[in-house]
Amino acid sequence: MKVKIDYDLCMGDENCHKVCPEVFDFDQDKLQSSVRVDTVPPQLEDKVRQAARECAPGAIVIVE
Ligand code: SF4
């Protein structure tokens, strides 16, 4: 699984970082999340799916 953030939609609320900090970093100065990993480790895939479900603007794009 790969994951990326659509910055045209992201509103910088930090939720993905709170749900899965292992995959989503958050820059407190830029108020922007970023993806830390190239490929999501299998044991974190469920947390990434949860983060995507909880991302209100639908900015988290999962590629299986
Ligand atoms: S949860 Fe969605 S809107 Fe919030 S910071 Fe992460 S990608 Fe952006």
Tab-separated table of C-alpha atoms in Angstrom, residues 16-60:
chain	number	residue	atom	x	y	z
A	16	CYS	CA	-4.008	11.863	10.322
A	17	HIS	CA	-0.910	12.474	12.457
A	18	LYS	CA	-2.920	11.832	15.616
A	19	VAL	CA	-4.362	8.598	14.209
A	20	CYS	CA	-1.122	7.228	12.736
A	21	PRO	CA	2.001	9.233	13.624
A	22	GLU	CA	4.193	6.409	12.314
A	23	VAL	CA	3.094	7.281	8.754
A	24	PHE	CA	1.873	10.894	8.898
A	25	ASP	CA	4.186	13.646	10.070
A	26	PHE	CA	2.868	17.103	10.971
A	27	ASP	CA	4.767	20.378	10.607
A	28	GLN	CA	3.581	22.740	13.353
A	29	ASP	CA	5.055	25.776	11.558
A	30	LYS	CA	3.537	25.102	8.141
A	31	LEU	CA	0.395	23.493	9.653
A	32	GLN	CA	0.726	20.733	7.088
A	33	SER	CA	0.869	16.965	7.241
A	34	SER	CA	3.204	14.859	5.158
A	35	VAL	CA	3.776	11.169	4.517
A	36	ARG	CA	6.897	9.745	6.160
A	37	VAL	CA	7.137	6.462	4.288
A	38	ASP	CA	7.349	5.330	0.686
A	39	THR	CA	5.451	2.094	1.296
A	40	VAL	CA	3.131	1.625	4.284
A	41	PRO	CA	4.294	-1.285	6.480
A	42	PRO	CA	1.590	-4.009	6.492
A	43	GLN	CA	1.004	-3.706	10.239
A	44	LEU	CA	0.071	-0.019	9.801
A	45	GLU	CA	-2.301	-0.397	6.856
A	46	ASP	CA	-5.440	-0.522	9.034
A	47	LYS	CA	-4.431	2.671	10.836
A	48	VAL	CA	-3.829	4.416	7.504
A	49	ARG	CA	-7.283	3.317	6.295
A	50	GLN	CA	-8.751	4.666	9.539
A	51	ALA	CA	-6.955	7.986	9.005
A	52	ALA	CA	-8.341	8.155	5.464
A	53	ARG	CA	-11.887	7.481	6.712
A	54	GLU	CA	-11.534	10.206	9.325
A	55	CYS	CA	-10.037	12.798	6.976
A	56	ALA	CA	-13.030	15.109	6.577
A	57	PRO	CA	-12.108	16.592	3.166
A	58	GLY	CA	-11.009	13.206	1.775
A	59	ALA	CA	-7.453	14.371	1.196
A	60	ILE	CA	-5.769	11.041	1.943
